[in-house]
Short mmCIF file of C-alpha atoms and ligand atoms in Angstrom, two decimals:
data_model
loop_
_atom_site.label_atom_id
_atom_site.label_comp_id
_atom_site.label_asym_id
_atom_site.label_seq_id
_atom_site.Cartn_x
_atom_site.Cartn_y
_atom_site.Cartn_z
CA MET H 1 -80.17 -8.85 -93.92
CA LEU H 2 -83.09 -8.76 -95.11
CA ARG H 3 -80.36 -10.13 -96.91
CA THR H 4 -82.34 -8.66 -97.74
CA SER H 5 -80.53 -7.19 -97.98
CA HIS H 6 -80.04 -5.59 -94.66
CA VAL H 7 -82.50 -7.93 -92.76
CA PRO H 8 -83.29 -11.02 -91.86
CA VAL H 9 -85.97 -12.74 -93.81
CA ARG H 10 -85.33 -16.46 -93.82
CA ALA H 11 -87.62 -18.77 -91.96
CA LEU H 12 -85.83 -20.94 -89.71
CA THR H 13 -84.91 -23.89 -91.56
CA THR H 14 -83.22 -27.57 -91.23
CA ALA H 15 -83.10 -28.60 -94.93
CA LYS H 16 -79.50 -28.46 -95.91
CA TRP H 17 -78.60 -27.38 -99.34
CA SER H 18 -74.73 -28.20 -100.68
CA ARG H 19 -73.36 -24.90 -102.09
CA CYS H 20 -70.69 -27.24 -103.82
CA ILE H 21 -71.31 -27.33 -107.26
CA SER H 22 -69.84 -30.82 -107.45
CA THR H 23 -72.35 -32.48 -105.53
CA GLN H 24 -75.09 -31.31 -107.54
CA THR H 25 -76.49 -34.52 -109.30
CA HIS H 26 -79.19 -33.81 -111.53
CA ALA H 27 -77.97 -34.25 -115.18
CA GLU H 28 -77.86 -31.30 -117.19
CA PRO H 29 -79.62 -31.09 -120.29
CA SER H 30 -77.40 -30.70 -123.07
CA ARG H 31 -78.57 -28.06 -125.02
CA GLY H 32 -80.01 -24.29 -123.85
CA PRO H 33 -83.02 -25.35 -122.23
CA SER H 34 -86.59 -24.36 -122.68
CA MET H 35 -88.79 -22.78 -119.57
CA SER H 36 -90.65 -25.93 -119.08
CA MET H 37 -87.60 -27.80 -118.75
CA MET H 38 -86.12 -25.34 -116.17
CA GLY H 39 -88.90 -25.98 -114.13
CA MET H 40 -88.00 -29.79 -114.19
CA MET H 41 -84.66 -29.30 -112.79
CA GLY H 42 -84.78 -29.06 -109.30
CA SER H 43 -81.51 -29.05 -107.53
CA LYS H 44 -81.48 -28.10 -103.93
CA LYS H 45 -83.79 -28.75 -101.38
CA GLU H 46 -86.16 -25.63 -100.02
CA ARG H 47 -86.52 -23.93 -97.55
CA GLU H 48 -89.36 -23.88 -95.12
CA GLU H 49 -92.62 -21.86 -95.85
CA GLY H 50 -92.62 -18.61 -93.81
CA ASP H 51 -92.32 -15.00 -93.75
CA ILE H 52 -89.97 -12.90 -92.23
CA SER H 53 -88.47 -14.45 -89.02
CA SER H 54 -85.80 -13.20 -86.95
CA VAL H 55 -82.35 -14.85 -87.59
CA PHE H 56 -80.85 -13.23 -85.27
CA ALA H 57 -80.23 -14.54 -81.78
CA SER H 58 -80.41 -11.03 -80.12
CA LEU H 59 -84.35 -10.42 -81.69
CA ALA H 60 -84.90 -13.96 -80.75
CA GLY H 61 -84.34 -13.23 -77.39
CA GLU H 62 -81.80 -16.12 -76.85
CA ALA H 63 -79.07 -16.08 -74.31
CA ALA H 64 -75.22 -16.18 -75.81
CA LYS H 65 -74.58 -20.12 -76.14
CA PRO H 66 -71.04 -21.05 -75.50
CA LEU H 67 -69.35 -22.70 -78.53
CA PRO H 68 -68.03 -26.23 -78.59
CA ALA H 69 -64.66 -26.62 -77.73
CA ARG H 70 -63.12 -26.58 -80.87
CA PHE H 71 -63.37 -22.81 -81.01
CA GLY H 72 -60.75 -22.82 -78.39
CA GLU H 73 -58.13 -25.19 -80.42
CA LEU H 74 -59.15 -22.77 -83.54
CA LYS H 75 -58.70 -19.52 -81.62
CA GLN H 76 -55.09 -20.74 -80.35
CA LYS H 77 -54.36 -21.65 -83.79
CA ILE H 78 -55.17 -18.48 -85.17
CA VAL H 79 -53.21 -16.38 -82.42
CA GLY H 80 -50.05 -18.63 -82.99
CA ASP H 81 -46.57 -18.61 -81.98
CA GLU H 82 -44.82 -15.78 -80.03
CA ALA H 83 -44.29 -13.65 -82.97
CA ASN H 84 -47.48 -13.62 -84.27
CA GLN H 85 -48.33 -12.69 -80.73
CA ARG H 86 -46.45 -9.66 -80.33
CA SER H 87 -47.89 -8.70 -83.66
CA LEU H 88 -51.26 -9.05 -82.62
CA VAL H 89 -50.70 -6.99 -79.51
CA GLU H 90 -48.87 -3.77 -80.87
CA SER H 91 -51.08 -4.28 -84.03
CA TRP H 92 -54.07 -3.97 -81.61
CA SER H 93 -53.14 -0.55 -79.96
CA ARG H 94 -52.90 1.19 -83.08
CA LEU H 95 -56.12 -0.04 -83.69
CA THR H 96 -58.06 0.60 -80.89
CA SER H 97 -56.29 4.22 -81.32
CA ARG H 98 -57.51 4.70 -84.78
CA LEU H 99 -61.09 3.39 -83.87
CA ARG H 100 -61.48 6.21 -80.75
CA GLU H 101 -60.72 8.78 -84.04
CA VAL H 102 -63.20 7.10 -86.41
CA ALA H 103 -65.62 7.58 -83.62
CA GLU H 104 -64.77 11.27 -83.23
CA GLU H 105 -64.56 11.40 -87.12
CA VAL H 106 -68.09 10.17 -87.69
CA ASP H 107 -69.71 11.80 -84.78
CA ARG H 108 -68.54 15.25 -86.30
CA LYS H 109 -69.21 14.56 -89.84
CA LYS H 110 -72.52 12.61 -89.58
CA GLN H 111 -74.09 11.63 -93.20
CA ASP H 112 -70.66 13.53 -94.44
CA CYS H 113 -69.32 9.74 -94.11
CA ILE H 114 -71.13 8.69 -96.89
CA PRO H 115 -70.08 9.29 -100.27
CA GLN H 116 -72.48 10.81 -102.56
CA ILE H 117 -71.92 10.45 -106.32
CA THR H 118 -74.67 10.87 -109.90
CA TYR H 119 -74.79 7.78 -111.69
CA ASP H 120 -72.99 9.82 -114.36
CA ASP H 121 -69.80 10.71 -112.42
CA LEU H 122 -69.91 7.19 -111.40
CA VAL H 123 -70.16 5.27 -114.85
CA SER H 124 -67.94 7.97 -116.69
CA SER H 125 -64.47 8.39 -115.12
CA PRO H 126 -65.03 9.18 -111.01
CA THR H 127 -61.94 11.02 -109.71
CA SER H 128 -59.33 9.07 -107.72
CA ALA H 129 -60.48 11.49 -104.55
CA VAL H 130 -64.03 10.19 -104.93
CA ILE H 131 -63.20 6.52 -105.24
CA ASP H 132 -60.67 7.11 -102.20
CA SER H 133 -63.52 8.48 -100.70
CA ILE H 134 -65.80 5.10 -101.58
CA LYS H 135 -63.31 3.01 -100.54
CA THR H 136 -62.52 4.57 -97.00
CA SER H 137 -66.44 4.01 -96.13
CA GLY H 138 -67.42 1.00 -97.65
CA SER H 139 -70.83 2.54 -98.62
CA LEU H 140 -72.53 5.16 -101.18
CA ILE H 141 -74.85 6.96 -102.38
CA VAL H 142 -75.65 7.00 -106.10
CA LYS H 143 -77.75 9.58 -107.38
CA ASN H 144 -79.99 9.22 -110.30
CA VAL H 145 -79.68 5.94 -111.05
CA ILE H 146 -83.21 5.71 -112.21
CA PRO H 147 -85.40 8.12 -113.66
CA ARG H 148 -87.72 9.75 -111.16
CA GLU H 149 -91.36 9.23 -112.49
CA THR H 150 -90.16 5.46 -113.18
CA ALA H 151 -89.12 4.82 -109.71
CA GLU H 152 -92.30 6.82 -108.69
CA ARG H 153 -94.08 4.35 -110.82
CA TRP H 154 -92.57 1.19 -110.00
CA LEU H 155 -93.70 2.05 -106.56
CA GLU H 156 -97.44 2.46 -108.00
CA ASP H 157 -97.20 -0.64 -109.76
CA VAL H 158 -96.12 -2.46 -106.73
CA LYS H 159 -98.51 -1.38 -104.80
CA GLN H 160 -101.23 -2.60 -107.56
CA TYR H 161 -99.48 -5.80 -107.45
CA ILE H 162 -99.85 -6.61 -103.36
CA GLN H 163 -103.37 -4.97 -103.69
CA GLY H 164 -104.16 -7.89 -106.22
CA ASN H 165 -102.74 -10.46 -104.80
CA PRO H 166 -104.24 -9.84 -100.56
CA GLU H 167 -102.70 -13.44 -99.90
CA VAL H 168 -99.00 -12.36 -100.11
CA LYS H 169 -96.69 -12.71 -97.07
CA GLY H 170 -95.17 -10.34 -95.37
CA PHE H 171 -93.79 -9.26 -92.13
CA PRO H 172 -95.26 -7.96 -89.50
CA LYS H 173 -97.91 -10.48 -90.57
CA ASP H 174 -100.47 -7.50 -89.18
CA ASP H 175 -99.17 -4.51 -90.74
CA LYS H 176 -97.16 -5.78 -93.95
CA GLN H 177 -94.24 -3.86 -94.93
CA VAL H 178 -91.24 -6.26 -95.91
CA PHE H 179 -92.88 -8.66 -98.62
CA GLU H 180 -92.05 -11.72 -99.45
CA LEU H 181 -92.19 -11.03 -103.48
CA TYR H 182 -89.67 -11.92 -105.86
CA TRP H 183 -91.30 -12.20 -108.95
CA SER H 184 -93.04 -8.98 -109.51
CA LYS H 185 -92.71 -7.24 -113.01
CA THR H 186 -91.78 -4.27 -111.11
CA GLN H 187 -88.57 -6.15 -109.61
CA LEU H 188 -87.65 -7.80 -112.61
CA LEU H 189 -87.75 -4.59 -114.56
CA ALA H 190 -85.35 -3.08 -111.97
CA ARG H 191 -82.84 -5.85 -111.40
CA SER H 192 -82.59 -5.70 -115.37
CA HIS H 193 -82.12 -1.90 -115.84
CA PRO H 194 -79.45 -0.86 -118.10
CA ARG H 195 -78.40 1.94 -115.91
CA SER H 196 -78.48 -0.36 -112.69
CA PHE H 197 -75.77 -2.83 -114.39
CA SER H 198 -73.95 0.15 -115.06
CA VAL H 199 -74.11 0.97 -111.71
CA GLN H 200 -73.33 -2.57 -110.25
CA LYS H 201 -69.92 -2.55 -113.03
CA SER H 202 -68.96 0.31 -111.86
CA LEU H 203 -68.58 -0.85 -108.25
CA LEU H 204 -67.32 -4.20 -108.99
CA ARG H 205 -63.98 -2.17 -110.94
CA LEU H 206 -63.13 -0.83 -107.29
CA PHE H 207 -62.29 -4.22 -106.42
CA SER H 208 -59.18 -6.30 -107.30
CA SER H 209 -59.38 -9.73 -109.01
CA GLU H 210 -55.64 -10.29 -108.47
CA GLY H 211 -54.96 -13.88 -107.52
CA SER H 212 -58.86 -14.72 -108.58
CA ASP H 213 -58.73 -13.66 -112.01
CA ASN H 214 -60.03 -17.14 -113.12
CA ASP H 215 -62.79 -17.24 -110.75
CA VAL H 216 -64.65 -13.79 -111.08
CA SER H 217 -65.76 -11.58 -113.73
CA LEU H 218 -65.75 -7.80 -112.29
CA ASN H 219 -67.98 -7.36 -115.76
CA VAL H 220 -70.67 -9.35 -115.65
CA PRO H 221 -73.32 -8.32 -112.58
CA LEU H 222 -76.13 -11.16 -112.39
CA SER H 223 -79.58 -11.02 -111.21
CA TYR H 224 -80.52 -12.17 -107.37
CA ALA H 225 -83.89 -12.19 -106.26
CA ASP H 226 -84.81 -10.54 -103.00
CA ARG H 227 -87.59 -8.91 -101.44
CA LEU H 228 -88.87 -4.96 -100.93
CA ARG H 229 -90.09 -3.17 -98.25
CA ILE H 230 -92.62 -0.13 -98.05
CA ARG H 231 -92.07 0.58 -94.40
CA HIS H 232 -95.15 3.02 -92.99
CA PRO H 233 -94.80 5.74 -91.26
CA GLY H 234 -94.38 5.46 -87.07
CA ASP H 235 -93.28 1.89 -87.97
CA SER H 236 -90.84 0.40 -85.22
CA GLN H 237 -91.30 -3.10 -86.00
CA PHE H 238 -89.16 -3.72 -88.96
CA ALA H 239 -85.76 -2.52 -86.62
CA LEU H 240 -82.56 -4.42 -86.85
CA GLY H 241 -79.76 -3.62 -84.36
CA PRO H 242 -75.95 -3.57 -85.90
CA HIS H 243 -75.16 -6.67 -87.89
CA SER H 244 -73.19 -7.90 -90.84
CA ASP H 245 -73.96 -10.41 -93.48
CA GLY H 246 -71.75 -13.22 -94.96
CA GLY H 247 -71.76 -15.44 -92.00
CA SER H 248 -70.71 -15.48 -88.39
CA VAL H 249 -67.89 -17.88 -86.72
CA GLU H 250 -67.55 -18.82 -90.68
CA ARG H 251 -64.98 -16.20 -90.84
CA TRP H 252 -62.77 -17.58 -88.66
CA GLU H 253 -63.36 -21.18 -89.09
CA ASP H 254 -63.17 -21.08 -92.80
CA GLU H 255 -59.65 -21.44 -94.01
CA THR H 256 -60.48 -20.05 -96.96
CA TYR H 257 -62.90 -17.25 -95.61
CA ARG H 258 -59.89 -16.77 -93.03
CA ASN H 259 -57.49 -16.12 -95.76
CA VAL H 260 -59.68 -13.09 -96.57
CA TYR H 261 -58.12 -11.78 -93.62
CA LYS H 262 -54.67 -13.05 -93.48
CA GLU H 263 -52.77 -9.79 -92.93
CA ILE H 264 -55.24 -8.71 -90.11
CA LEU H 265 -54.87 -12.14 -88.58
CA ARG H 266 -50.69 -11.54 -88.70
CA GLY H 267 -50.88 -8.63 -86.89
CA LYS H 268 -50.57 -5.89 -89.81
CA TRP H 269 -54.35 -4.36 -90.50
CA GLU H 270 -53.11 -1.57 -92.12
CA ARG H 271 -52.40 -3.67 -94.96
CA PHE H 272 -55.70 -5.43 -94.81
CA ASP H 273 -57.36 -4.35 -98.64
CA PRO H 274 -61.13 -4.80 -98.27
CA TRP H 275 -61.39 -4.29 -101.90
CA ARG H 276 -59.49 -7.43 -103.03
CA ILE H 277 -61.38 -10.21 -103.83
CA GLY H 278 -59.42 -13.17 -103.76
CA ASP H 279 -60.35 -15.86 -101.75
CA ARG H 280 -63.98 -14.24 -101.01
CA VAL H 281 -64.99 -15.97 -104.37
CA LYS H 282 -64.33 -19.77 -102.64
CA ALA H 283 -65.15 -18.83 -99.29
CA ASN H 284 -67.77 -20.97 -97.22
CA GLN H 285 -69.73 -18.29 -95.80
CA ASN H 286 -72.76 -20.79 -94.53
CA ILE H 287 -71.24 -23.83 -92.69
CA TYR H 288 -74.51 -24.08 -90.56
CA ASP H 289 -77.07 -23.44 -92.98
CA GLY H 290 -78.16 -20.51 -90.75
CA PRO H 291 -80.73 -19.24 -92.18
CA GLY H 292 -79.79 -15.85 -92.13
CA SER H 293 -77.00 -17.12 -94.86
CA CYS H 294 -76.82 -16.10 -98.38
CA GLY H 295 -75.98 -18.52 -101.49
CA VAL H 296 -73.83 -16.42 -103.24
CA PHE H 297 -70.62 -14.12 -102.95
CA ARG H 298 -72.18 -10.57 -102.84
CA ALA H 299 -69.94 -7.77 -103.49
CA PHE H 300 -72.26 -5.37 -102.30
CA GLN H 301 -75.80 -5.14 -100.96
CA GLY H 302 -77.95 -2.72 -101.84
CA TRP H 303 -81.12 -1.01 -102.39
CA THR H 304 -82.64 1.15 -104.94
CA SER H 305 -85.14 4.11 -103.42
CA LEU H 306 -88.62 4.38 -104.31
CA SER H 307 -89.13 6.99 -101.98
CA SER H 308 -88.17 10.38 -100.56
CA THR H 309 -86.41 9.19 -97.20
CA GLY H 310 -84.06 11.06 -95.26
CA PRO H 311 -82.17 10.32 -91.40
CA ASN H 312 -84.95 9.36 -89.18
CA GLU H 313 -87.60 8.26 -91.74
CA GLY H 314 -86.60 4.41 -91.36
CA THR H 315 -83.54 4.16 -93.11
CA LEU H 316 -80.32 2.19 -93.03
CA ARG H 317 -77.44 2.79 -90.93
CA VAL H 318 -73.72 2.01 -91.50
CA TYR H 319 -70.09 1.83 -90.11
CA PRO H 320 -68.57 4.04 -92.37
CA PHE H 321 -64.77 2.94 -92.25
CA ILE H 322 -64.58 -0.24 -93.98
CA LYS H 323 -61.00 -1.48 -93.35
CA GLU H 324 -61.03 -0.47 -89.36
CA LEU H 325 -64.51 -2.16 -88.40
CA SER H 326 -63.16 -5.33 -90.25
CA ALA H 327 -59.90 -5.02 -88.46
CA TYR H 328 -61.58 -5.13 -85.33
CA VAL H 329 -64.11 -7.65 -86.11
CA LEU H 330 -61.43 -10.19 -86.73
CA LEU H 331 -59.19 -9.41 -83.68
CA ARG H 332 -62.01 -9.05 -81.68
CA PRO H 333 -62.24 -12.35 -80.56
CA LEU H 334 -58.45 -13.04 -79.86
CA PHE H 335 -58.77 -10.61 -77.18
CA ARG H 336 -60.38 -10.07 -73.64
CA GLU H 337 -61.06 -7.42 -70.93
CA LYS H 338 -58.62 -7.51 -67.91
CA GLN H 339 -61.15 -5.36 -65.91
CA SER H 340 -64.77 -5.11 -66.37
CA ARG H 341 -66.39 -2.11 -67.18
CA SER H 342 -68.33 -1.48 -64.19
CA SER H 343 -65.11 -1.12 -62.04
CA LEU H 344 -63.27 1.47 -64.74
CA THR H 345 -63.73 4.77 -66.70
CA ASN H 346 -64.63 4.40 -70.24
CA ASP H 347 -61.14 5.49 -71.30
CA GLN H 348 -59.70 3.02 -68.75
CA TYR H 349 -61.75 0.00 -70.04
CA LEU H 350 -60.90 0.56 -73.66
CA SER H 351 -57.26 1.22 -73.27
CA PRO H 352 -55.02 -1.22 -74.59
CA SER H 353 -53.53 -2.08 -70.97
CA ASN H 354 -56.75 -3.15 -70.24
CA TRP H 355 -57.03 -5.81 -72.66
CA GLU H 356 -54.84 -9.09 -73.54
CA LEU H 357 -54.40 -12.08 -75.83
CA ASP H 358 -56.83 -14.85 -74.93
CA LEU H 359 -54.67 -17.48 -74.38
CA ASN H 360 -56.79 -19.84 -72.52
CA LEU H 361 -57.51 -22.86 -74.54
CA THR H 362 -60.58 -23.90 -72.95
CA SER H 363 -62.21 -20.28 -73.85
CA THR H 364 -64.47 -20.54 -76.83
CA ALA H 365 -65.57 -16.99 -76.86
CA PHE H 366 -66.16 -15.27 -80.24
CA PRO H 367 -68.53 -12.38 -79.30
CA GLY H 368 -71.59 -11.98 -81.09
CA SER H 369 -71.14 -14.97 -83.59
CA PRO H 370 -73.39 -17.53 -82.58
CA LEU H 371 -73.46 -20.96 -84.94
CA ALA H 372 -75.80 -20.84 -87.75
CA ARG H 373 -77.19 -16.96 -86.90
CA CYS H 374 -76.05 -13.63 -88.47
CA GLN H 375 -72.84 -12.15 -86.86
CA GLU H 376 -74.18 -9.44 -84.27
CA TYR H 377 -72.84 -5.99 -82.65
CA ASN H 378 -73.24 -4.01 -79.40
CA ASP H 379 -71.51 -2.44 -76.59
CA VAL H 380 -70.64 -5.11 -74.69
CA THR H 381 -69.47 -7.25 -77.41
CA HIS H 382 -67.38 -4.68 -79.62
CA PRO H 383 -67.23 -1.79 -77.18
CA HIS H 384 -64.17 -0.18 -79.32
CA LEU H 385 -66.57 0.53 -82.19
CA GLU H 386 -68.87 2.98 -80.07
CA LEU H 387 -71.56 2.09 -81.98
CA GLY H 388 -73.68 4.44 -80.04
CA ARG H 389 -71.82 7.39 -81.99
CA SER H 390 -70.18 5.62 -85.12
CA MET H 391 -73.01 3.90 -86.78
CA VAL H 392 -74.38 6.72 -89.42
CA SER H 393 -77.72 6.90 -91.48
CA MET H 394 -77.61 7.24 -94.83
CA PRO H 395 -78.27 10.90 -96.48
CA ARG H 396 -81.41 11.58 -97.66
CA VAL H 397 -82.34 9.55 -100.93
CA GLU H 398 -85.16 10.44 -103.68
CA PRO H 399 -86.62 8.28 -105.97
CA GLY H 400 -84.26 6.37 -108.43
CA ASP H 401 -81.22 6.89 -105.57
CA GLN H 402 -79.29 4.01 -104.99
CA ALA H 403 -77.56 2.91 -101.22
CA TRP H 404 -74.69 0.58 -101.59
CA TRP H 405 -72.64 -1.27 -98.92
CA HIS H 406 -69.39 -3.45 -98.61
CA CYS H 407 -70.46 -7.38 -97.83
CA ASP H 408 -68.01 -6.88 -94.97
CA THR H 409 -70.13 -3.29 -93.47
CA ILE H 410 -71.87 -3.20 -90.03
CA HIS H 411 -75.55 -1.60 -90.80
CA ALA H 412 -78.93 -1.54 -88.97
CA VAL H 413 -82.28 -0.57 -89.82
CA GLU H 414 -82.99 2.51 -88.00
CA PRO H 415 -85.33 1.52 -85.09
CA THR H 416 -88.40 4.23 -86.01
CA HIS H 417 -89.62 5.33 -89.08
CA LYS H 418 -90.40 9.07 -87.93
CA GLY H 419 -91.32 10.56 -91.05
CA LEU H 420 -94.36 11.56 -92.89
CA GLY H 421 -94.28 9.05 -96.27
CA PRO H 422 -93.55 5.52 -97.23
CA SER H 423 -90.07 4.16 -97.01
CA ALA H 424 -89.86 2.65 -99.70
CA VAL H 425 -86.94 0.09 -101.31
CA LEU H 426 -86.65 -2.81 -103.91
CA TYR H 427 -83.10 -5.13 -102.46
CA ILE H 428 -80.94 -5.06 -105.63
CA PRO H 429 -77.39 -6.04 -104.52
CA THR H 430 -74.23 -6.40 -107.04
CA VAL H 431 -73.26 -10.44 -107.49
CA PRO H 432 -70.49 -11.03 -109.96
CA LEU H 433 -70.13 -13.69 -112.31
CA THR H 434 -68.33 -16.86 -110.44
CA LEU H 435 -69.55 -20.60 -110.82
CA GLN H 436 -70.56 -20.67 -107.22
CA ASN H 437 -72.81 -17.75 -108.00
CA ILE H 438 -73.90 -19.13 -111.54
CA GLN H 439 -75.36 -22.39 -109.46
CA TYR H 440 -77.12 -20.29 -107.49
CA ILE H 441 -78.31 -18.82 -110.57
CA LYS H 442 -79.63 -21.98 -112.40
CA ASP H 443 -81.33 -22.94 -108.87
CA GLN H 444 -83.36 -19.59 -108.95
CA ARG H 445 -84.27 -19.59 -112.36
CA GLU H 446 -86.16 -22.82 -111.61
CA ASN H 447 -87.91 -21.22 -108.64
CA PHE H 448 -88.76 -18.09 -110.92
CA THR H 449 -90.51 -20.02 -113.53
CA SER H 450 -92.43 -21.63 -111.27
CA GLY H 451 -93.22 -18.24 -109.12
CA ARG H 452 -91.56 -20.19 -106.39
CA PRO H 453 -89.17 -17.70 -103.63
CA ALA H 454 -85.96 -17.28 -104.44
CA PRO H 455 -83.81 -20.74 -103.38
CA ASP H 456 -82.18 -18.83 -100.31
CA PHE H 457 -86.04 -17.68 -98.78
CA PRO H 458 -88.65 -19.25 -96.92
CA GLY H 459 -89.95 -21.90 -99.60
CA GLY H 460 -93.74 -22.77 -100.43
CA VAL H 461 -95.70 -22.07 -103.32
CA GLY H 462 -94.68 -18.34 -103.46
CA GLU H 463 -96.10 -16.25 -106.01
CA SER H 464 -96.90 -19.10 -107.96
CA GLY H 465 -100.83 -18.52 -108.45
CA PHE H 466 -100.41 -14.48 -108.09
CA VAL H 467 -102.18 -12.09 -110.71
CA GLY H 468 -100.03 -9.87 -112.49
CA ARG H 469 -96.64 -12.08 -111.83
CA GLY H 470 -93.71 -11.29 -114.44
CA LEU H 471 -92.94 -13.92 -116.31
CA GLU H 472 -89.94 -14.25 -118.49
CA GLY H 473 -90.98 -12.27 -121.34
CA ASP H 474 -90.88 -9.38 -118.62
CA VAL H 475 -86.86 -9.83 -118.74
CA VAL H 476 -85.94 -7.50 -121.12
CA GLY H 477 -82.51 -6.77 -122.36
CA LYS H 478 -79.66 -9.54 -123.71
CA GLU H 479 -77.61 -8.28 -120.81
CA GLY H 480 -80.84 -8.86 -118.16
CA ARG H 481 -81.60 -12.11 -119.58
CA GLN H 482 -78.22 -13.06 -119.17
CA ALA H 483 -77.70 -12.12 -115.56
CA MET H 484 -81.09 -14.54 -114.94
CA GLY H 485 -79.89 -17.22 -116.81
CA LEU H 486 -81.95 -17.30 -119.66
CA GLU H 487 -79.42 -16.55 -122.58
CA PRO H 488 -75.87 -17.87 -122.37
CA PHE H 489 -72.85 -15.45 -121.93
CA ASP H 490 -70.96 -14.15 -125.21
CA LEU H 491 -67.67 -15.73 -125.39
CA GLY H 492 -66.41 -13.70 -128.30
CA GLY H 493 -64.67 -10.27 -128.42
CA SER H 494 -61.39 -9.32 -126.49
CA LEU H 495 -61.99 -11.45 -123.42
CA SER H 496 -58.97 -13.09 -121.30
CA GLU H 497 -58.55 -16.21 -121.47
CA GLY H 498 -59.64 -17.06 -118.28
CA GLU H 499 -62.62 -14.73 -118.67
CA ARG H 500 -63.82 -16.70 -121.47
CA GLU H 501 -63.22 -20.15 -119.60
CA LEU H 502 -65.27 -18.65 -117.04
CA ARG H 503 -68.30 -17.70 -119.00
CA ARG H 504 -67.98 -21.15 -121.22
CA GLN H 505 -67.96 -23.31 -117.81
CA ALA H 506 -71.09 -20.91 -116.69
CA ASN H 507 -73.14 -21.72 -119.78
CA GLU H 508 -72.62 -25.51 -119.32
CA ILE H 509 -74.07 -25.19 -115.83
CA LEU H 510 -77.04 -23.32 -116.78
CA GLY H 511 -77.50 -25.90 -119.85
CA PHE H 512 -76.45 -23.76 -122.53
FE1 FE2 O 601 -78.17 -7.29 -93.52
#
């Protein structure tokens, strides 16, 4: 996760930050704050200083630790009564059969499982076939978002910024490729680029806000500051196995978060709609203040490519069937194997007849779901996914293209960069306006003012003393400034009452 998106990048921390808006204790200014005022309005404890640190139990070499006893009770609560149990068992059988088909399809089609669409087609009127393909996959490439020459110049500019500030932190320490940079002028320009906002609004329109109309605006993307990477040919250090962002056991333990997946947990996975925002807006993705956690609801994670990069050149891999993976991820802890793999053929092992509901109250097994760590997947914890053949590398991208993946998507980084040139991206997600998200933007604004790292990331002075750091004046355009909390949201025009009130409250939180 460099939340990065996809990779973990936060240092371990014990600092606690409440994401509950009501617990913020500092006074709000009554009018639009000056930048100097913003810098005085600290509201969140800073994370420990550091650079990219593993937040994955597997990378840390940790053995799976048993979860506390309450997780056994939680599992039985989710499994429910006999009627629900029957539905779950039947659902599991249908799902595992479908997963076999999915694995075969990905193995056969490879990169063709990832829809590719031009900027013009996405922001004008994509066909229903294109929309369906995106909604089936959960991942996509958008071509020609940023002019190629602009993206190529950005790469040179950011390299210059790095050279001018050799004290910059990065991973790995002896050959920096993922940089603790959030406030270069290049990143500010990219985050506030009008064409990138247009893409983000088009992506948000893929979601339904039915039932959460007053809690989220799909018309207003916010700027979430994340890192950048320039991966070198031959690198094999910046590798990360299959994982998903957005918390771990929180998907089951937090009642609001669990409610997002209620159809799956009632044995009706086919009715689950990954594109309905619903309770995602208020879900607690970070009960244990995990270092890989994200302080916002992020509809899509994404990056903007600054290089020509294809499969085997250190790029992203995804599981390209969002509904099926979501169903399996949620159902997996409720089932256990009858016989181990060692005594069976692969087909016998994966067969529904070899799996049963885990009705043992003392069983706290939630495979790959440690506390305060990222959710991870492998052939032992999640065998039916057949990850060896169902994780597919992103198709080739050119400078200015963007890759996007749904917030529940299982993703990974290719273990080795076998290409000849840099594999360079700016991590820029799609984050809609919600009150929880705007509170983060407010905290982020303070860090921007002082040049310190964004609040979700390792703390310290960051870029405060860097030569050529981006400043408020470098955030251009009304939409870009609003997304950074530097200007109030418009309240006029043809807004729904719900959206107008959401914007009004957001302006109030920001101090306007
Ligand atoms: Fe990730």
